[in-house]
Amino acid sequence: MYRTVLLAIIIAASISNCCADTSGRDNITFTDAPYTVTIVPGSDASFNATLKNAGVGYVDVSVIVRSVPDWILVNGTSKLRVIRREGSVIYPITIHASRDAPPGTYHLEIADQSMVDQRTWVPVDVYMRREGETLPARIEEVEEGVEEAETEETIAEIAKSSPKLGFIRVQSYPSAADVYLDNAYQGTTDVNWFWIFNVTPGNHTVLVETYGYERYTKTVSVTEGCMTVVSASLSEIPVTSSKTASQKVPAELIPLAVSLLAAAVIFIVIRRHNQNK
């Protein structure tokens, strides 16, 4: 009797927790939408989507996508994350563009998905640009964690103080790669764009490298008051076997080795036979 009552209480509590806020209200929302991503063909670009739970209890949430162009892949949306009441969670989402993606502006949508909340679709604008294309410095994306007004003000001040100079933005995949401008070390990339300010107009060589990957070298053209975009997709160096080819016996020498061994055995047998006579 007591076991039956206890089981009924557990089931009722489970149903109450799982089915809370099923009234159709939109309690889970993106707090930093809409999103804008700038990318060049054959590279990756990442952004963070923040979801907040304004409902009751803990909710398992994932992110889904739709209306994705054929030459774009979206990664990092399938993992379930738990959001507590009045809490938020950050989804790092990566977009990969194929090498044959034509330049232009494209759109896709992402939404939150859970068992207890209606979906909220928000737009993601993807700006596909050519490698080395220059952009006005004032309309570039804002780095993660930096206020938009402060970033635009900083760029405006630099452009005003150095009107005859240009800018270079570098992103690498993977990140944490060393950046060189004309063989001079500039710093290390992270998940966001790496900025190089006060670059003289003209052609410059950008080199990006990290351990285990082949060096990426690109000659770019910098113009006054504009920003040049460099997105470096590094190729991993293949791991070679510890046994080199010089340590292996060539296949054509195997029959000769067998013949010499057989001749040696026959010589030993004949010699012992003659000694026993």
PDB file of C-alpha atoms in Angstrom:
ATOM      1  CA  MET A   1       0.000   0.000   0.000  1.00  0.00           C
ATOM      2  CA  TYR A   2       2.727   2.446   1.017  1.00  0.00           C
ATOM      3  CA  ARG A   3       4.802   1.524  -2.030  1.00  0.00           C
ATOM      4  CA  THR A   4       1.839   2.267  -4.303  1.00  0.00           C
ATOM      5  CA  VAL A   5       1.255   5.685  -2.733  1.00  0.00           C
ATOM      6  CA  LEU A   6       4.971   6.524  -2.936  1.00  0.00           C
ATOM      7  CA  LEU A   7       5.116   5.511  -6.609  1.00  0.00           C
ATOM      8  CA  ALA A   8       2.088   7.670  -7.376  1.00  0.00           C
ATOM      9  CA  ILE A   9       3.722  10.670  -5.700  1.00  0.00           C
ATOM     10  CA  ILE A  10       6.942  10.191  -7.690  1.00  0.00           C
ATOM     11  CA  ILE A  11       5.059   9.913 -10.988  1.00  0.00           C
ATOM     12  CA  ALA A  12       2.985  13.003 -10.212  1.00  0.00           C
ATOM     13  CA  ALA A  13       6.081  15.000  -9.344  1.00  0.00           C
ATOM     14  CA  SER A  14       7.834  13.880 -12.530  1.00  0.00           C
ATOM     15  CA  ILE A  15       4.870  14.858 -14.680  1.00  0.00           C
ATOM     16  CA  SER A  16       4.695  18.227 -12.934  1.00  0.00           C
ATOM     17  CA  ASN A  17       8.382  18.962 -13.581  1.00  0.00           C
ATOM     18  CA  CYS A  18       8.497  17.684 -17.162  1.00  0.00           C
ATOM     19  CA  CYS A  19       5.353  19.369 -18.344  1.00  0.00           C
ATOM     20  CA  ALA A  20       5.705  22.747 -16.675  1.00  0.00           C
ATOM     21  CA  ASP A  21       5.023  25.818 -18.804  1.00  0.00           C
ATOM     22  CA  THR A  22       3.325  23.956 -21.651  1.00  0.00           C
ATOM     23  CA  SER A  23       0.819  26.750 -22.131  1.00  0.00           C
ATOM     24  CA  GLY A  24       2.526  27.881 -25.317  1.00  0.00           C
ATOM     25  CA  ARG A  25       4.276  30.845 -23.746  1.00  0.00           C
ATOM     26  CA  ASP A  26       7.685  31.700 -25.140  1.00  0.00           C
ATOM     27  CA  ASN A  27       9.842  31.436 -22.003  1.00  0.00           C
ATOM     28  CA  ILE A  28      13.124  30.497 -23.734  1.00  0.00           C
ATOM     29  CA  THR A  29      14.428  33.241 -25.983  1.00  0.00           C
ATOM     30  CA  PHE A  30      17.596  34.446 -27.690  1.00  0.00           C
ATOM     31  CA  THR A  31      18.852  37.550 -25.898  1.00  0.00           C
ATOM     32  CA  ASP A  32      21.396  38.728 -28.479  1.00  0.00           C
ATOM     33  CA  ALA A  33      19.607  38.088 -31.788  1.00  0.00           C
ATOM     34  CA  PRO A  34      19.722  38.800 -34.695  1.00  0.00           C
ATOM     35  CA  TYR A  35      23.152  37.544 -35.683  1.00  0.00           C
ATOM     36  CA  THR A  36      25.543  38.624 -38.416  1.00  0.00           C
ATOM     37  CA  VAL A  37      28.507  36.560 -39.619  1.00  0.00           C
ATOM     38  CA  THR A  38      31.200  37.541 -42.114  1.00  0.00           C
ATOM     39  CA  ILE A  39      33.054  34.695 -43.819  1.00  0.00           C
ATOM     40  CA  VAL A  40      35.112  33.910 -46.899  1.00  0.00           C
ATOM     41  CA  PRO A  41      34.780  30.700 -48.960  1.00  0.00           C
ATOM     42  CA  GLY A  42      36.702  27.706 -47.629  1.00  0.00           C
ATOM     43  CA  SER A  43      36.843  28.955 -44.043  1.00  0.00           C
ATOM     44  CA  ASP A  44      34.975  28.888 -40.729  1.00  0.00           C
ATOM     45  CA  ALA A  45      33.379  31.665 -38.702  1.00  0.00           C
ATOM     46  CA  SER A  46      31.938  31.367 -35.193  1.00  0.00           C
ATOM     47  CA  PHE A  47      29.420  33.296 -33.140  1.00  0.00           C
ATOM     48  CA  ASN A  48      27.736  32.827 -29.767  1.00  0.00           C
ATOM     49  CA  ALA A  49      23.964  32.540 -29.347  1.00  0.00           C
ATOM     50  CA  THR A  50      22.677  33.235 -25.817  1.00  0.00           C
ATOM     51  CA  LEU A  51      19.469  31.544 -24.645  1.00  0.00           C
ATOM     52  CA  LYS A  52      17.620  32.616 -21.479  1.00  0.00           C
ATOM     53  CA  ASN A  53      14.994  30.684 -19.521  1.00  0.00           C
ATOM     54  CA  ALA A  54      12.292  32.977 -18.144  1.00  0.00           C
ATOM     55  CA  GLY A  55      10.093  30.050 -17.127  1.00  0.00           C
ATOM     56  CA  VAL A  56      10.031  27.656 -14.178  1.00  0.00           C
ATOM     57  CA  GLY A  57      12.493  24.894 -13.311  1.00  0.00           C
ATOM     58  CA  TYR A  58      15.288  23.387 -15.381  1.00  0.00           C
ATOM     59  CA  VAL A  59      14.922  22.851 -19.137  1.00  0.00           C
ATOM     60  CA  ASP A  60      17.000  20.832 -21.622  1.00  0.00           C
ATOM     61  CA  VAL A  61      17.456  22.939 -24.743  1.00  0.00           C
ATOM     62  CA  SER A  62      19.190  22.485 -28.081  1.00  0.00           C
ATOM     63  CA  VAL A  63      19.413  24.700 -31.163  1.00  0.00           C
ATOM     64  CA  ILE A  64      18.037  23.727 -34.570  1.00  0.00           C
ATOM     65  CA  VAL A  65      18.524  25.337 -37.982  1.00  0.00           C
ATOM     66  CA  ARG A  66      16.559  25.709 -41.211  1.00  0.00           C
ATOM     67  CA  SER A  67      16.820  27.384 -44.617  1.00  0.00           C
ATOM     68  CA  VAL A  68      20.559  26.680 -44.817  1.00  0.00           C
ATOM     69  CA  PRO A  69      22.142  27.221 -48.280  1.00  0.00           C
ATOM     70  CA  ASP A  70      23.793  24.181 -49.868  1.00  0.00           C
ATOM     71  CA  TRP A  71      27.344  25.558 -49.569  1.00  0.00           C
ATOM     72  CA  ILE A  72      27.050  26.316 -45.831  1.00  0.00           C
ATOM     73  CA  LEU A  73      27.375  23.881 -42.912  1.00  0.00           C
ATOM     74  CA  VAL A  74      26.262  24.785 -39.380  1.00  0.00           C
ATOM     75  CA  ASN A  75      27.938  22.961 -36.477  1.00  0.00           C
ATOM     76  CA  GLY A  76      27.544  23.023 -32.697  1.00  0.00           C
ATOM     77  CA  THR A  77      23.743  23.126 -32.448  1.00  0.00           C
ATOM     78  CA  SER A  78      22.806  19.539 -31.576  1.00  0.00           C
ATOM     79  CA  LYS A  79      24.139  19.351 -28.013  1.00  0.00           C
ATOM     80  CA  LEU A  80      21.572  19.546 -25.219  1.00  0.00           C
ATOM     81  CA  ARG A  81      22.244  22.136 -22.539  1.00  0.00           C
ATOM     82  CA  VAL A  82      20.417  22.632 -19.243  1.00  0.00           C
ATOM     83  CA  ILE A  83      19.091  26.103 -18.451  1.00  0.00           C
ATOM     84  CA  ARG A  84      17.844  26.816 -14.941  1.00  0.00           C
ATOM     85  CA  ARG A  85      15.065  29.267 -14.143  1.00  0.00           C
ATOM     86  CA  GLU A  86      16.117  32.858 -14.893  1.00  0.00           C
ATOM     87  CA  GLY A  87      19.418  31.465 -16.112  1.00  0.00           C
ATOM     88  CA  SER A  88      21.077  31.605 -19.503  1.00  0.00           C
ATOM     89  CA  VAL A  89      23.452  29.498 -21.569  1.00  0.00           C
ATOM     90  CA  ILE A  90      25.764  30.331 -24.461  1.00  0.00           C
ATOM     91  CA  TYR A  91      25.785  28.198 -27.598  1.00  0.00           C
ATOM     92  CA  PRO A  92      29.001  28.513 -29.647  1.00  0.00           C
ATOM     93  CA  ILE A  93      27.938  27.971 -33.270  1.00  0.00           C
ATOM     94  CA  THR A  94      30.355  27.520 -36.165  1.00  0.00           C
ATOM     95  CA  ILE A  95      29.543  28.152 -39.825  1.00  0.00           C
ATOM     96  CA  HIS A  96      31.674  26.543 -42.536  1.00  0.00           C
ATOM     97  CA  ALA A  97      31.564  27.837 -46.100  1.00  0.00           C
ATOM     98  CA  SER A  98      32.624  25.605 -48.980  1.00  0.00           C
ATOM     99  CA  ARG A  99      35.375  26.814 -51.304  1.00  0.00           C
ATOM    100  CA  ASP A 100      32.986  27.226 -54.235  1.00  0.00           C
ATOM    101  CA  ALA A 101      30.522  29.420 -52.317  1.00  0.00           C
ATOM    102  CA  PRO A 102      29.697  32.513 -54.411  1.00  0.00           C
ATOM    103  CA  PRO A 103      30.054  35.940 -52.752  1.00  0.00           C
ATOM    104  CA  GLY A 104      26.859  37.562 -51.535  1.00  0.00           C
ATOM    105  CA  THR A 105      24.491  37.840 -48.583  1.00  0.00           C
ATOM    106  CA  TYR A 106      22.646  34.729 -47.430  1.00  0.00           C
ATOM    107  CA  HIS A 107      20.164  34.006 -44.694  1.00  0.00           C
ATOM    108  CA  LEU A 108      19.408  31.082 -42.416  1.00  0.00           C
ATOM    109  CA  GLU A 109      17.437  30.691 -39.194  1.00  0.00           C
ATOM    110  CA  ILE A 110      18.080  29.135 -35.800  1.00  0.00           C
ATOM    111  CA  ALA A 111      15.607  28.298 -33.041  1.00  0.00           C
ATOM    112  CA  ASP A 112      15.533  26.906 -29.536  1.00  0.00           C
ATOM    113  CA  GLN A 113      14.091  23.418 -29.174  1.00  0.00           C
ATOM    114  CA  SER A 114      12.811  21.864 -25.956  1.00  0.00           C
ATOM    115  CA  MET A 115       9.923  19.735 -24.709  1.00  0.00           C
ATOM    116  CA  VAL A 116       8.258  22.537 -22.742  1.00  0.00           C
ATOM    117  CA  ASP A 117       8.510  25.687 -24.816  1.00  0.00           C
ATOM    118  CA  GLN A 118       7.511  26.909 -28.240  1.00  0.00           C
ATOM    119  CA  ARG A 119      10.236  27.518 -30.807  1.00  0.00           C
ATOM    120  CA  THR A 120      11.540  30.982 -31.516  1.00  0.00           C
ATOM    121  CA  TRP A 121      13.097  31.382 -34.964  1.00  0.00           C
ATOM    122  CA  VAL A 122      15.662  34.168 -35.338  1.00  0.00           C
ATOM    123  CA  PRO A 123      17.620  35.196 -38.459  1.00  0.00           C
ATOM    124  CA  VAL A 124      21.330  34.760 -39.109  1.00  0.00           C
ATOM    125  CA  ASP A 125      22.765  36.870 -41.930  1.00  0.00           C
ATOM    126  CA  VAL A 126      25.874  35.412 -43.575  1.00  0.00           C
ATOM    127  CA  TYR A 127      28.012  37.788 -45.620  1.00  0.00           C
ATOM    128  CA  MET A 128      30.150  35.772 -48.046  1.00  0.00           C
ATOM    129  CA  ARG A 129      33.183  37.774 -49.159  1.00  0.00           C
ATOM    130  CA  ARG A 130      36.172  37.150 -51.371  1.00  0.00           C
ATOM    131  CA  GLU A 131      39.558  36.480 -49.793  1.00  0.00           C
ATOM    132  CA  GLY A 132      41.417  39.743 -49.358  1.00  0.00           C
ATOM    133  CA  GLU A 133      38.360  41.927 -49.954  1.00  0.00           C
ATOM    134  CA  THR A 134      38.586  45.315 -48.253  1.00  0.00           C
ATOM    135  CA  LEU A 135      35.733  46.719 -46.179  1.00  0.00           C
ATOM    136  CA  PRO A 136      35.117  50.107 -44.575  1.00  0.00           C
ATOM    137  CA  ALA A 137      36.526  49.919 -41.060  1.00  0.00           C
ATOM    138  CA  ARG A 138      33.464  51.452 -39.379  1.00  0.00           C
ATOM    139  CA  ILE A 139      30.969  48.770 -40.427  1.00  0.00           C
ATOM    140  CA  GLU A 140      32.900  45.698 -39.326  1.00  0.00           C
ATOM    141  CA  GLU A 141      31.548  43.200 -36.817  1.00  0.00           C
ATOM    142  CA  VAL A 142      31.992  43.869 -33.129  1.00  0.00           C
ATOM    143  CA  GLU A 143      34.317  41.570 -31.235  1.00  0.00           C
ATOM    144  CA  GLU A 144      32.738  39.329 -28.600  1.00  0.00           C
ATOM    145  CA  GLY A 145      32.590  40.911 -25.161  1.00  0.00           C
ATOM    146  CA  VAL A 146      33.145  44.484 -26.430  1.00  0.00           C
ATOM    147  CA  GLU A 147      30.366  47.049 -26.501  1.00  0.00           C
ATOM    148  CA  GLU A 148      29.401  48.127 -30.016  1.00  0.00           C
ATOM    149  CA  ALA A 149      29.577  51.845 -29.285  1.00  0.00           C
ATOM    150  CA  GLU A 150      33.005  51.574 -27.672  1.00  0.00           C
ATOM    151  CA  THR A 151      34.380  49.502 -30.558  1.00  0.00           C
ATOM    152  CA  GLU A 152      33.062  51.855 -33.240  1.00  0.00           C
ATOM    153  CA  GLU A 153      34.398  54.829 -31.289  1.00  0.00           C
ATOM    154  CA  THR A 154      37.823  53.204 -30.986  1.00  0.00           C
ATOM    155  CA  ILE A 155      37.990  52.440 -34.721  1.00  0.00           C
ATOM    156  CA  ALA A 156      36.816  55.950 -35.548  1.00  0.00           C
ATOM    157  CA  GLU A 157      39.510  57.465 -33.329  1.00  0.00           C
ATOM    158  CA  ILE A 158      42.231  55.318 -34.906  1.00  0.00           C
ATOM    159  CA  ALA A 159      41.010  56.119 -38.416  1.00  0.00           C
ATOM    160  CA  LYS A 160      40.880  59.817 -37.535  1.00  0.00           C
ATOM    161  CA  SER A 161      44.358  59.823 -36.029  1.00  0.00           C
ATOM    162  CA  SER A 162      45.793  57.815 -38.926  1.00  0.00           C
ATOM    163  CA  PRO A 163      43.657  58.683 -41.968  1.00  0.00           C
ATOM    164  CA  LYS A 164      46.274  57.517 -44.449  1.00  0.00           C
ATOM    165  CA  LEU A 165      46.665  54.042 -42.916  1.00  0.00           C
ATOM    166  CA  GLY A 166      44.641  50.849 -43.232  1.00  0.00           C
ATOM    167  CA  PHE A 167      43.608  47.884 -41.086  1.00  0.00           C
ATOM    168  CA  ILE A 168      43.894  44.102 -41.317  1.00  0.00           C
ATOM    169  CA  ARG A 169      41.659  41.575 -39.578  1.00  0.00           C
ATOM    170  CA  VAL A 170      42.887  37.997 -39.274  1.00  0.00           C
ATOM    171  CA  GLN A 171      41.055  34.847 -38.230  1.00  0.00           C
ATOM    172  CA  SER A 172      42.499  31.343 -38.240  1.00  0.00           C
ATOM    173  CA  TYR A 173      41.120  27.831 -38.015  1.00  0.00           C
ATOM    174  CA  PRO A 174      42.231  26.431 -35.663  1.00  0.00           C
ATOM    175  CA  SER A 175      42.703  29.427 -33.391  1.00  0.00           C
ATOM    176  CA  ALA A 176      45.704  30.147 -31.128  1.00  0.00           C
ATOM    177  CA  ALA A 177      47.944  30.636 -34.169  1.00  0.00           C
ATOM    178  CA  ASP A 178      50.818  33.111 -34.446  1.00  0.00           C
ATOM    179  CA  VAL A 179      50.355  36.031 -36.849  1.00  0.00           C
ATOM    180  CA  TYR A 180      53.191  37.777 -38.692  1.00  0.00           C
ATOM    181  CA  LEU A 181      52.984  40.857 -40.889  1.00  0.00           C
ATOM    182  CA  ASP A 182      55.945  41.177 -43.252  1.00  0.00           C
ATOM    183  CA  ASN A 183      57.886  38.733 -41.008  1.00  0.00           C
ATOM    184  CA  ALA A 184      57.180  40.850 -37.889  1.00  0.00           C
ATOM    185  CA  TYR A 185      55.297  39.079 -35.073  1.00  0.00           C
ATOM    186  CA  GLN A 186      51.906  40.671 -34.320  1.00  0.00           C
ATOM    187  CA  GLY A 187      50.220  38.357 -31.803  1.00  0.00           C
ATOM    188  CA  THR A 188      48.042  35.236 -31.489  1.00  0.00           C
ATOM    189  CA  THR A 189      44.572  34.594 -32.882  1.00  0.00           C
ATOM    190  CA  ASP A 190      41.631  33.470 -30.752  1.00  0.00           C
ATOM    191  CA  VAL A 191      38.019  32.546 -31.533  1.00  0.00           C
ATOM    192  CA  ASN A 192      37.366  36.148 -32.571  1.00  0.00           C
ATOM    193  CA  TRP A 193      39.045  38.329 -35.164  1.00  0.00           C
ATOM    194  CA  PHE A 194      42.629  39.493 -34.576  1.00  0.00           C
ATOM    195  CA  TRP A 195      43.158  43.147 -35.455  1.00  0.00           C
ATOM    196  CA  ILE A 196      46.261  44.782 -36.969  1.00  0.00           C
ATOM    197  CA  PHE A 197      45.996  48.572 -36.985  1.00  0.00           C
ATOM    198  CA  ASN A 198      48.001  51.362 -38.654  1.00  0.00           C
ATOM    199  CA  VAL A 199      49.143  49.413 -41.711  1.00  0.00           C
ATOM    200  CA  THR A 200      50.684  51.421 -44.533  1.00  0.00           C
ATOM    201  CA  PRO A 201      48.843  51.204 -47.876  1.00  0.00           C
ATOM    202  CA  GLY A 202      50.255  48.752 -50.381  1.00  0.00           C
ATOM    203  CA  ASN A 203      50.992  45.048 -50.578  1.00  0.00           C
ATOM    204  CA  HIS A 204      51.826  43.162 -47.387  1.00  0.00           C
ATOM    205  CA  THR A 205      52.492  39.524 -46.534  1.00  0.00           C
ATOM    206  CA  VAL A 206      50.453  37.921 -43.753  1.00  0.00           C
ATOM    207  CA  LEU A 207      51.784  34.654 -42.325  1.00  0.00           C
ATOM    208  CA  VAL A 208      49.795  32.462 -39.916  1.00  0.00           C
ATOM    209  CA  GLU A 209      51.283  29.373 -38.294  1.00  0.00           C
ATOM    210  CA  THR A 210      50.787  26.983 -35.396  1.00  0.00           C
ATOM    211  CA  TYR A 211      52.349  23.685 -34.365  1.00  0.00           C
ATOM    212  CA  GLY A 212      51.152  20.649 -36.317  1.00  0.00           C
ATOM    213  CA  TYR A 213      49.797  22.651 -39.252  1.00  0.00           C
ATOM    214  CA  GLU A 214      51.248  23.949 -42.490  1.00  0.00           C
ATOM    215  CA  ARG A 215      52.044  27.638 -42.706  1.00  0.00           C
ATOM    216  CA  TYR A 216      49.473  29.921 -44.303  1.00  0.00           C
ATOM    217  CA  THR A 217      50.865  32.817 -46.333  1.00  0.00           C
ATOM    218  CA  LYS A 218      48.805  35.468 -48.082  1.00  0.00           C
ATOM    219  CA  THR A 219      49.779  38.649 -49.906  1.00  0.00           C
ATOM    220  CA  VAL A 220      47.102  41.303 -49.365  1.00  0.00           C
ATOM    221  CA  SER A 221      46.564  44.836 -50.593  1.00  0.00           C
ATOM    222  CA  VAL A 222      45.832  47.487 -47.949  1.00  0.00           C
ATOM    223  CA  THR A 223      44.157  50.792 -48.816  1.00  0.00           C
ATOM    224  CA  GLU A 224      43.671  54.003 -46.837  1.00  0.00           C
ATOM    225  CA  GLY A 225      40.851  53.948 -44.268  1.00  0.00           C
ATOM    226  CA  CYS A 226      39.784  50.417 -45.193  1.00  0.00           C
ATOM    227  CA  MET A 227      40.069  47.017 -43.614  1.00  0.00           C
ATOM    228  CA  THR A 228      41.449  43.920 -45.324  1.00  0.00           C
ATOM    229  CA  VAL A 229      40.025  40.559 -44.241  1.00  0.00           C
ATOM    230  CA  VAL A 230      42.242  37.472 -44.007  1.00  0.00           C
ATOM    231  CA  SER A 231      40.683  34.142 -43.015  1.00  0.00           C
ATOM    232  CA  ALA A 232      43.306  31.392 -42.748  1.00  0.00           C
ATOM    233  CA  SER A 233      42.181  27.756 -42.844  1.00  0.00           C
ATOM    234  CA  LEU A 234      45.310  25.822 -41.855  1.00  0.00           C
ATOM    235  CA  SER A 235      45.993  22.333 -43.234  1.00  0.00           C
ATOM    236  CA  GLU A 236      47.078  19.717 -40.721  1.00  0.00           C
ATOM    237  CA  ILE A 237      50.482  18.131 -41.371  1.00  0.00           C
ATOM    238  CA  PRO A 238      50.003  14.355 -41.950  1.00  0.00           C
ATOM    239  CA  VAL A 239      51.640  12.097 -39.375  1.00  0.00           C
ATOM    240  CA  THR A 240      54.346   9.885 -40.907  1.00  0.00           C
ATOM    241  CA  SER A 241      55.174   6.371 -39.730  1.00  0.00           C
ATOM    242  CA  SER A 242      58.174   5.957 -37.437  1.00  0.00           C
ATOM    243  CA  LYS A 243      59.500   3.214 -39.720  1.00  0.00           C
ATOM    244  CA  THR A 244      61.078   4.847 -42.738  1.00  0.00           C
ATOM    245  CA  ALA A 245      61.359   3.278 -46.124  1.00  0.00           C
ATOM    246  CA  SER A 246      65.133   2.927 -45.734  1.00  0.00           C
ATOM    247  CA  GLN A 247      64.645   0.518 -42.843  1.00  0.00           C
ATOM    248  CA  LYS A 248      62.583  -1.886 -44.903  1.00  0.00           C
ATOM    249  CA  VAL A 249      64.090  -4.599 -47.081  1.00  0.00           C
ATOM    250  CA  PRO A 250      63.279  -4.006 -50.756  1.00  0.00           C
ATOM    251  CA  ALA A 251      60.995  -6.678 -52.179  1.00  0.00           C
ATOM    252  CA  GLU A 252      63.369  -7.480 -55.063  1.00  0.00           C
ATOM    253  CA  LEU A 253      66.133  -8.493 -52.602  1.00  0.00           C
ATOM    254  CA  ILE A 254      64.038 -11.082 -50.755  1.00  0.00           C
ATOM    255  CA  PRO A 255      64.579 -13.937 -53.309  1.00  0.00           C
ATOM    256  CA  LEU A 256      68.336 -13.276 -53.306  1.00  0.00           C
ATOM    257  CA  ALA A 257      68.442 -13.403 -49.510  1.00  0.00           C
ATOM    258  CA  VAL A 258      66.547 -16.712 -49.501  1.00  0.00           C
ATOM    259  CA  SER A 259      68.941 -18.193 -52.081  1.00  0.00           C
ATOM    260  CA  LEU A 260      72.017 -17.141 -50.092  1.00  0.00           C
ATOM    261  CA  LEU A 261      70.550 -18.602 -46.915  1.00  0.00           C
ATOM    262  CA  ALA A 262      69.785 -21.895 -48.666  1.00  0.00           C
ATOM    263  CA  ALA A 263      73.317 -22.043 -50.113  1.00  0.00           C
ATOM    264  CA  ALA A 264      74.799 -21.437 -46.664  1.00  0.00           C
ATOM    265  CA  VAL A 265      72.733 -24.263 -45.152  1.00  0.00           C
ATOM    266  CA  ILE A 266      73.786 -26.676 -47.927  1.00  0.00           C
ATOM    267  CA  PHE A 267      77.457 -25.712 -47.469  1.00  0.00           C
ATOM    268  CA  ILE A 268      77.292 -26.397 -43.733  1.00  0.00           C
ATOM    269  CA  VAL A 269      75.617 -29.795 -44.251  1.00  0.00           C
ATOM    270  CA  ILE A 270      78.213 -30.901 -46.844  1.00  0.00           C
ATOM    271  CA  ARG A 271      81.103 -29.748 -44.654  1.00  0.00           C
ATOM    272  CA  ARG A 272      79.838 -31.673 -41.620  1.00  0.00           C
ATOM    273  CA  HIS A 273      79.260 -34.751 -43.798  1.00  0.00           C
ATOM    274  CA  ASN A 274      82.867 -34.656 -45.042  1.00  0.00           C
ATOM    275  CA  GLN A 275      84.200 -34.233 -41.499  1.00  0.00           C
ATOM    276  CA  ASN A 276      82.348 -37.338 -40.305  1.00  0.00           C
ATOM    277  CA  LYS A 277      83.955 -39.582 -42.918  1.00  0.00           C
TER     278      LYS A 277
END
